[in-house]
Amino acid sequence: KIIEEEQQEEPAVEEGKDEDEFAVPVSTSTSTSTSAAWKARTMESFSSELEALRLAVEKALSRYISSQYGCDTATTSVVIKDNQLKVLISGEKLNLKNYWSGRWNSTFTYVPSSQQLSGTVKLLVHYFEDGNVQMTTEKLAAPVTLDFEDSDDVEAVAATLISELGKAESAIQDSLEVMYLSMGEETFKDMRRILPISKQKMDWSGAQMQLAKGFVTKK
């Protein structure tokens, strides 16, 4: 009986049904997998005019991540979609013994036809010592047109692209530092209630305390 169960055939899956196609940039191939069978069905190579540039950007991005993030705290991906390059960065920093953690996600899009680079950065900061405070924010990187002499030199294009990406991330980081410095006097102060619901400041003198005590006694 055990042998019969082990030799039982996998359920038949109709071709093209419940299939998903995934790009595998490192091997320049696509893999079609079937969720019902939980295994890859096909692996096909793909080619693109942007592939050479994608590889050059991937290498330049790897050097940038090593110097700015640390390879052990971030992961990246460079993919081709709709004749555009998508540069994805996800970094995370955990310091649980000091009760905080943070996550930084960047998504940049490069359009070769217009040589324009734009992006978005999403952040999550969590602080949980004697409380639970979370901050989520999204910052837009202003579109910039890349300037290079030879658009066919993929190494030069990749270097310029990553350089501008780094400038955009640094500008967002600087703006966050300014926001943090003013947060105590602005954001957190606005969250506190300055006056009670009665709109009157509390008089903590002994006379007022005795009067309040008399009202309670009479009641």
PDB file of C-alpha atoms in Angstrom:
ATOM      1  CA  LYS A   1       0.000   0.000   0.000  1.00  0.00           C
ATOM      2  CA  ILE A   2       2.859   2.394   0.835  1.00  0.00           C
ATOM      3  CA  ILE A   3       4.502   1.669  -2.505  1.00  0.00           C
ATOM      4  CA  GLU A   4       1.261   2.306  -4.328  1.00  0.00           C
ATOM      5  CA  GLU A   5       0.866   5.688  -2.607  1.00  0.00           C
ATOM      6  CA  GLU A   6       4.435   6.722  -3.458  1.00  0.00           C
ATOM      7  CA  GLN A   7       3.908   5.775  -7.100  1.00  0.00           C
ATOM      8  CA  GLN A   8       0.626   7.654  -7.350  1.00  0.00           C
ATOM      9  CA  GLU A   9       0.693  10.006 -10.302  1.00  0.00           C
ATOM     10  CA  GLU A  10       0.530  13.752  -9.829  1.00  0.00           C
ATOM     11  CA  PRO A  11      -2.808  15.346 -10.656  1.00  0.00           C
ATOM     12  CA  ALA A  12      -3.101  16.261 -14.307  1.00  0.00           C
ATOM     13  CA  VAL A  13      -2.879  19.989 -15.055  1.00  0.00           C
ATOM     14  CA  GLU A  14      -4.271  21.471 -18.219  1.00  0.00           C
ATOM     15  CA  GLU A  15      -1.683  23.207 -20.361  1.00  0.00           C
ATOM     16  CA  GLY A  16      -1.774  26.960 -19.834  1.00  0.00           C
ATOM     17  CA  LYS A  17      -4.113  26.803 -16.845  1.00  0.00           C
ATOM     18  CA  ASP A  18      -3.065  28.463 -13.590  1.00  0.00           C
ATOM     19  CA  GLU A  19       0.397  29.105 -15.013  1.00  0.00           C
ATOM     20  CA  ASP A  20       2.641  32.022 -14.125  1.00  0.00           C
ATOM     21  CA  GLU A  21       5.683  33.233 -16.056  1.00  0.00           C
ATOM     22  CA  PHE A  22       8.700  34.563 -14.171  1.00  0.00           C
ATOM     23  CA  ALA A  23      11.792  36.275 -15.552  1.00  0.00           C
ATOM     24  CA  VAL A  24      15.170  34.965 -14.379  1.00  0.00           C
ATOM     25  CA  PRO A  25      17.516  37.880 -15.227  1.00  0.00           C
ATOM     26  CA  VAL A  26      20.748  36.162 -14.169  1.00  0.00           C
ATOM     27  CA  SER A  27      20.238  33.318 -16.654  1.00  0.00           C
ATOM     28  CA  THR A  28      18.369  35.518 -19.178  1.00  0.00           C
ATOM     29  CA  SER A  29      15.465  33.105 -19.258  1.00  0.00           C
ATOM     30  CA  THR A  30      11.812  32.837 -18.351  1.00  0.00           C
ATOM     31  CA  SER A  31      10.308  30.078 -16.275  1.00  0.00           C
ATOM     32  CA  THR A  32       6.681  29.024 -16.526  1.00  0.00           C
ATOM     33  CA  SER A  33       5.451  27.403 -13.352  1.00  0.00           C
ATOM     34  CA  THR A  34       2.162  25.775 -12.453  1.00  0.00           C
ATOM     35  CA  SER A  35       0.930  26.598  -8.977  1.00  0.00           C
ATOM     36  CA  ALA A  36      -1.219  23.462  -8.833  1.00  0.00           C
ATOM     37  CA  ALA A  37       1.768  21.170  -9.385  1.00  0.00           C
ATOM     38  CA  TRP A  38       4.244  23.436  -7.539  1.00  0.00           C
ATOM     39  CA  LYS A  39       6.989  22.956 -10.074  1.00  0.00           C
ATOM     40  CA  ALA A  40       8.475  24.633 -13.136  1.00  0.00           C
ATOM     41  CA  ARG A  41       7.133  23.369 -16.454  1.00  0.00           C
ATOM     42  CA  THR A  42       9.336  25.156 -18.992  1.00  0.00           C
ATOM     43  CA  MET A  43      12.482  27.253 -19.099  1.00  0.00           C
ATOM     44  CA  GLU A  44      13.015  29.406 -22.182  1.00  0.00           C
ATOM     45  CA  SER A  45      15.799  31.834 -22.992  1.00  0.00           C
ATOM     46  CA  PHE A  46      14.946  35.413 -23.901  1.00  0.00           C
ATOM     47  CA  SER A  47      16.863  38.167 -25.570  1.00  0.00           C
ATOM     48  CA  SER A  48      16.404  41.897 -25.467  1.00  0.00           C
ATOM     49  CA  GLU A  49      18.111  44.948 -26.843  1.00  0.00           C
ATOM     50  CA  LEU A  50      18.255  46.231 -23.280  1.00  0.00           C
ATOM     51  CA  GLU A  51      19.903  43.131 -21.859  1.00  0.00           C
ATOM     52  CA  ALA A  52      23.447  44.460 -22.234  1.00  0.00           C
ATOM     53  CA  LEU A  53      22.453  47.655 -20.425  1.00  0.00           C
ATOM     54  CA  ARG A  54      20.595  45.681 -17.747  1.00  0.00           C
ATOM     55  CA  LEU A  55      23.704  43.628 -17.019  1.00  0.00           C
ATOM     56  CA  ALA A  56      25.880  46.750 -16.816  1.00  0.00           C
ATOM     57  CA  VAL A  57      23.405  48.448 -14.452  1.00  0.00           C
ATOM     58  CA  GLU A  58      23.255  45.311 -12.308  1.00  0.00           C
ATOM     59  CA  LYS A  59      27.034  45.327 -11.880  1.00  0.00           C
ATOM     60  CA  ALA A  60      27.172  49.059 -11.101  1.00  0.00           C
ATOM     61  CA  LEU A  61      24.281  48.686  -8.669  1.00  0.00           C
ATOM     62  CA  SER A  62      26.071  45.868  -6.861  1.00  0.00           C
ATOM     63  CA  ARG A  63      29.066  48.143  -6.207  1.00  0.00           C
ATOM     64  CA  TYR A  64      26.766  50.950  -5.034  1.00  0.00           C
ATOM     65  CA  ILE A  65      24.928  48.661  -2.612  1.00  0.00           C
ATOM     66  CA  SER A  66      28.195  47.350  -1.172  1.00  0.00           C
ATOM     67  CA  SER A  67      29.383  50.860  -0.367  1.00  0.00           C
ATOM     68  CA  GLN A  68      26.092  52.419   0.780  1.00  0.00           C
ATOM     69  CA  TYR A  69      23.986  49.617   2.252  1.00  0.00           C
ATOM     70  CA  GLY A  70      26.116  46.604   3.003  1.00  0.00           C
ATOM     71  CA  CYS A  71      25.520  43.388   1.097  1.00  0.00           C
ATOM     72  CA  ASP A  72      24.154  41.578   4.148  1.00  0.00           C
ATOM     73  CA  THR A  73      21.336  44.075   4.746  1.00  0.00           C
ATOM     74  CA  ALA A  74      20.019  44.743   1.225  1.00  0.00           C
ATOM     75  CA  THR A  75      18.925  42.964  -1.913  1.00  0.00           C
ATOM     76  CA  THR A  76      18.499  44.284  -5.443  1.00  0.00           C
ATOM     77  CA  SER A  77      16.983  43.417  -8.783  1.00  0.00           C
ATOM     78  CA  VAL A  78      17.200  44.972 -12.250  1.00  0.00           C
ATOM     79  CA  VAL A  79      14.501  43.872 -14.671  1.00  0.00           C
ATOM     80  CA  ILE A  80      13.205  44.828 -18.094  1.00  0.00           C
ATOM     81  CA  LYS A  81       9.534  45.712 -18.402  1.00  0.00           C
ATOM     82  CA  ASP A  82       7.771  47.506 -21.264  1.00  0.00           C
ATOM     83  CA  ASN A  83      11.132  48.473 -22.815  1.00  0.00           C
ATOM     84  CA  GLN A  84      12.135  50.161 -19.580  1.00  0.00           C
ATOM     85  CA  LEU A  85      14.607  49.286 -16.853  1.00  0.00           C
ATOM     86  CA  LYS A  86      13.264  48.789 -13.344  1.00  0.00           C
ATOM     87  CA  VAL A  87      15.838  49.088 -10.556  1.00  0.00           C
ATOM     88  CA  LEU A  88      14.616  47.686  -7.238  1.00  0.00           C
ATOM     89  CA  ILE A  89      16.401  48.060  -3.890  1.00  0.00           C
ATOM     90  CA  SER A  90      15.235  46.703  -0.549  1.00  0.00           C
ATOM     91  CA  GLY A  91      17.261  47.307   2.607  1.00  0.00           C
ATOM     92  CA  GLU A  92      16.485  46.416   6.194  1.00  0.00           C
ATOM     93  CA  LYS A  93      18.189  47.199   9.480  1.00  0.00           C
ATOM     94  CA  LEU A  94      17.240  45.472  12.719  1.00  0.00           C
ATOM     95  CA  ASN A  95      18.422  46.469  16.186  1.00  0.00           C
ATOM     96  CA  LEU A  96      16.031  44.608  18.430  1.00  0.00           C
ATOM     97  CA  LYS A  97      18.100  44.962  21.607  1.00  0.00           C
ATOM     98  CA  ASN A  98      17.655  48.725  21.282  1.00  0.00           C
ATOM     99  CA  TYR A  99      14.002  48.373  20.283  1.00  0.00           C
ATOM    100  CA  TRP A 100      14.058  49.687  16.742  1.00  0.00           C
ATOM    101  CA  SER A 101      14.037  48.524  13.129  1.00  0.00           C
ATOM    102  CA  GLY A 102      13.776  50.130   9.717  1.00  0.00           C
ATOM    103  CA  ARG A 103      13.139  49.257   6.096  1.00  0.00           C
ATOM    104  CA  TRP A 104      14.010  51.190   2.916  1.00  0.00           C
ATOM    105  CA  ASN A 105      12.498  50.233  -0.462  1.00  0.00           C
ATOM    106  CA  SER A 106      13.493  52.064  -3.652  1.00  0.00           C
ATOM    107  CA  THR A 107      11.946  51.645  -7.087  1.00  0.00           C
ATOM    108  CA  PHE A 108      13.556  53.520  -9.980  1.00  0.00           C
ATOM    109  CA  THR A 109      12.492  53.481 -13.624  1.00  0.00           C
ATOM    110  CA  TYR A 110      14.774  54.351 -16.525  1.00  0.00           C
ATOM    111  CA  VAL A 111      13.229  55.078 -19.936  1.00  0.00           C
ATOM    112  CA  PRO A 112      15.917  54.695 -22.636  1.00  0.00           C
ATOM    113  CA  SER A 113      13.905  56.517 -25.301  1.00  0.00           C
ATOM    114  CA  SER A 114      13.828  59.733 -23.259  1.00  0.00           C
ATOM    115  CA  GLN A 115      16.905  58.979 -21.109  1.00  0.00           C
ATOM    116  CA  GLN A 116      14.804  59.883 -18.073  1.00  0.00           C
ATOM    117  CA  LEU A 117      15.171  58.425 -14.587  1.00  0.00           C
ATOM    118  CA  SER A 118      12.505  58.686 -11.897  1.00  0.00           C
ATOM    119  CA  GLY A 119      11.814  56.834  -8.675  1.00  0.00           C
ATOM    120  CA  THR A 120       9.999  56.337  -5.421  1.00  0.00           C
ATOM    121  CA  VAL A 121      11.332  55.535  -1.956  1.00  0.00           C
ATOM    122  CA  LYS A 122       9.142  53.958   0.721  1.00  0.00           C
ATOM    123  CA  LEU A 123      10.254  53.780   4.343  1.00  0.00           C
ATOM    124  CA  LEU A 124       9.062  52.078   7.484  1.00  0.00           C
ATOM    125  CA  VAL A 125      10.573  52.933  10.877  1.00  0.00           C
ATOM    126  CA  HIS A 126       9.504  51.064  14.009  1.00  0.00           C
ATOM    127  CA  TYR A 127      10.421  52.026  17.587  1.00  0.00           C
ATOM    128  CA  PHE A 128       8.935  49.994  20.414  1.00  0.00           C
ATOM    129  CA  GLU A 129      10.642  50.814  23.729  1.00  0.00           C
ATOM    130  CA  ASP A 130       7.955  51.617  26.326  1.00  0.00           C
ATOM    131  CA  GLY A 131       5.448  51.978  23.508  1.00  0.00           C
ATOM    132  CA  ASN A 132       4.860  51.234  19.854  1.00  0.00           C
ATOM    133  CA  VAL A 133       5.624  53.990  17.350  1.00  0.00           C
ATOM    134  CA  GLN A 134       5.711  53.392  13.602  1.00  0.00           C
ATOM    135  CA  MET A 135       6.353  55.839  10.819  1.00  0.00           C
ATOM    136  CA  THR A 136       5.683  55.116   7.171  1.00  0.00           C
ATOM    137  CA  THR A 137       6.496  57.605   4.459  1.00  0.00           C
ATOM    138  CA  GLU A 138       6.829  57.738   0.699  1.00  0.00           C
ATOM    139  CA  LYS A 139       9.148  60.124  -1.100  1.00  0.00           C
ATOM    140  CA  LEU A 140       9.251  60.834  -4.828  1.00  0.00           C
ATOM    141  CA  ALA A 141      12.556  61.340  -6.605  1.00  0.00           C
ATOM    142  CA  ALA A 142      12.213  64.145  -9.125  1.00  0.00           C
ATOM    143  CA  PRO A 143      12.625  62.938 -12.728  1.00  0.00           C
ATOM    144  CA  VAL A 144      16.037  63.691 -14.176  1.00  0.00           C
ATOM    145  CA  THR A 145      17.324  63.395 -17.732  1.00  0.00           C
ATOM    146  CA  LEU A 146      20.639  61.581 -17.909  1.00  0.00           C
ATOM    147  CA  ASP A 147      23.479  63.243 -19.778  1.00  0.00           C
ATOM    148  CA  PHE A 148      26.105  61.088 -21.439  1.00  0.00           C
ATOM    149  CA  GLU A 149      28.112  61.370 -24.649  1.00  0.00           C
ATOM    150  CA  ASP A 150      27.565  57.899 -26.126  1.00  0.00           C
ATOM    151  CA  SER A 151      24.273  56.095 -25.486  1.00  0.00           C
ATOM    152  CA  ASP A 152      25.770  52.911 -26.960  1.00  0.00           C
ATOM    153  CA  ASP A 153      28.386  52.738 -24.203  1.00  0.00           C
ATOM    154  CA  VAL A 154      26.360  50.691 -21.720  1.00  0.00           C
ATOM    155  CA  GLU A 155      29.035  50.911 -19.022  1.00  0.00           C
ATOM    156  CA  ALA A 156      28.999  54.716 -19.121  1.00  0.00           C
ATOM    157  CA  VAL A 157      25.191  54.809 -19.184  1.00  0.00           C
ATOM    158  CA  ALA A 158      25.020  52.426 -16.222  1.00  0.00           C
ATOM    159  CA  ALA A 159      27.557  54.468 -14.239  1.00  0.00           C
ATOM    160  CA  THR A 160      25.611  57.691 -14.875  1.00  0.00           C
ATOM    161  CA  LEU A 161      22.312  56.022 -14.001  1.00  0.00           C
ATOM    162  CA  ILE A 162      23.556  54.675 -10.669  1.00  0.00           C
ATOM    163  CA  SER A 163      25.259  57.989  -9.883  1.00  0.00           C
ATOM    164  CA  GLU A 164      21.978  59.879 -10.334  1.00  0.00           C
ATOM    165  CA  LEU A 165      20.138  57.202  -8.368  1.00  0.00           C
ATOM    166  CA  GLY A 166      22.585  57.688  -5.509  1.00  0.00           C
ATOM    167  CA  LYS A 167      22.095  61.467  -5.588  1.00  0.00           C
ATOM    168  CA  ALA A 168      18.329  61.015  -5.404  1.00  0.00           C
ATOM    169  CA  GLU A 169      18.555  58.659  -2.435  1.00  0.00           C
ATOM    170  CA  SER A 170      20.992  60.992  -0.647  1.00  0.00           C
ATOM    171  CA  ALA A 171      18.655  63.962  -1.161  1.00  0.00           C
ATOM    172  CA  ILE A 172      15.773  61.978   0.327  1.00  0.00           C
ATOM    173  CA  GLN A 173      17.963  60.923   3.263  1.00  0.00           C
ATOM    174  CA  ASP A 174      18.928  64.548   3.904  1.00  0.00           C
ATOM    175  CA  SER A 175      15.282  65.643   3.852  1.00  0.00           C
ATOM    176  CA  LEU A 176      14.445  62.934   6.367  1.00  0.00           C
ATOM    177  CA  GLU A 177      17.156  64.138   8.748  1.00  0.00           C
ATOM    178  CA  VAL A 178      15.723  67.669   8.615  1.00  0.00           C
ATOM    179  CA  MET A 179      12.253  66.260   9.307  1.00  0.00           C
ATOM    180  CA  TYR A 180      13.496  64.239  12.291  1.00  0.00           C
ATOM    181  CA  LEU A 181      15.122  67.331  13.837  1.00  0.00           C
ATOM    182  CA  SER A 182      11.879  69.300  13.679  1.00  0.00           C
ATOM    183  CA  MET A 183       9.552  66.411  14.512  1.00  0.00           C
ATOM    184  CA  GLY A 184       9.742  66.943  18.279  1.00  0.00           C
ATOM    185  CA  GLU A 185       8.649  70.594  18.058  1.00  0.00           C
ATOM    186  CA  GLU A 186       6.136  70.153  15.244  1.00  0.00           C
ATOM    187  CA  THR A 187       4.692  66.691  14.595  1.00  0.00           C
ATOM    188  CA  PHE A 188       4.747  65.294  18.135  1.00  0.00           C
ATOM    189  CA  LYS A 189       3.716  68.620  19.643  1.00  0.00           C
ATOM    190  CA  ASP A 190       0.651  68.745  17.389  1.00  0.00           C
ATOM    191  CA  MET A 191      -0.299  65.267  18.558  1.00  0.00           C
ATOM    192  CA  ARG A 192      -0.465  66.354  22.196  1.00  0.00           C
ATOM    193  CA  ARG A 193      -3.568  67.991  23.646  1.00  0.00           C
ATOM    194  CA  ILE A 194      -2.508  71.409  24.921  1.00  0.00           C
ATOM    195  CA  LEU A 195      -5.733  72.106  26.823  1.00  0.00           C
ATOM    196  CA  PRO A 196      -8.354  69.786  28.279  1.00  0.00           C
ATOM    197  CA  ILE A 197     -11.775  69.484  26.651  1.00  0.00           C
ATOM    198  CA  SER A 198     -13.020  72.453  28.752  1.00  0.00           C
ATOM    199  CA  LYS A 199     -10.392  74.655  27.051  1.00  0.00           C
ATOM    200  CA  GLN A 200      -9.345  75.917  30.508  1.00  0.00           C
ATOM    201  CA  LYS A 201      -5.933  75.439  32.049  1.00  0.00           C
ATOM    202  CA  MET A 202      -5.953  73.315  35.166  1.00  0.00           C
ATOM    203  CA  ASP A 203      -5.375  75.282  38.362  1.00  0.00           C
ATOM    204  CA  TRP A 204      -3.412  73.022  40.665  1.00  0.00           C
ATOM    205  CA  SER A 205      -3.638  75.358  43.692  1.00  0.00           C
ATOM    206  CA  GLY A 206      -4.982  74.054  47.016  1.00  0.00           C
ATOM    207  CA  ALA A 207      -8.177  76.126  46.820  1.00  0.00           C
ATOM    208  CA  GLN A 208      -9.241  74.559  43.547  1.00  0.00           C
ATOM    209  CA  MET A 209      -8.454  71.097  44.827  1.00  0.00           C
ATOM    210  CA  GLN A 210     -10.590  71.690  47.933  1.00  0.00           C
ATOM    211  CA  LEU A 211     -13.454  72.991  45.796  1.00  0.00           C
ATOM    212  CA  ALA A 212     -13.340  69.931  43.597  1.00  0.00           C
ATOM    213  CA  LYS A 213     -13.223  67.713  46.669  1.00  0.00           C
ATOM    214  CA  GLY A 214     -16.360  69.496  48.043  1.00  0.00           C
ATOM    215  CA  PHE A 215     -18.272  68.798  44.844  1.00  0.00           C
ATOM    216  CA  VAL A 216     -17.420  65.125  45.082  1.00  0.00           C
ATOM    217  CA  THR A 217     -18.467  64.999  48.766  1.00  0.00           C
ATOM    218  CA  LYS A 218     -21.836  66.681  48.138  1.00  0.00           C
ATOM    219  CA  LYS A 219     -22.565  64.328  45.297  1.00  0.00           C
TER     220      LYS A 219
END
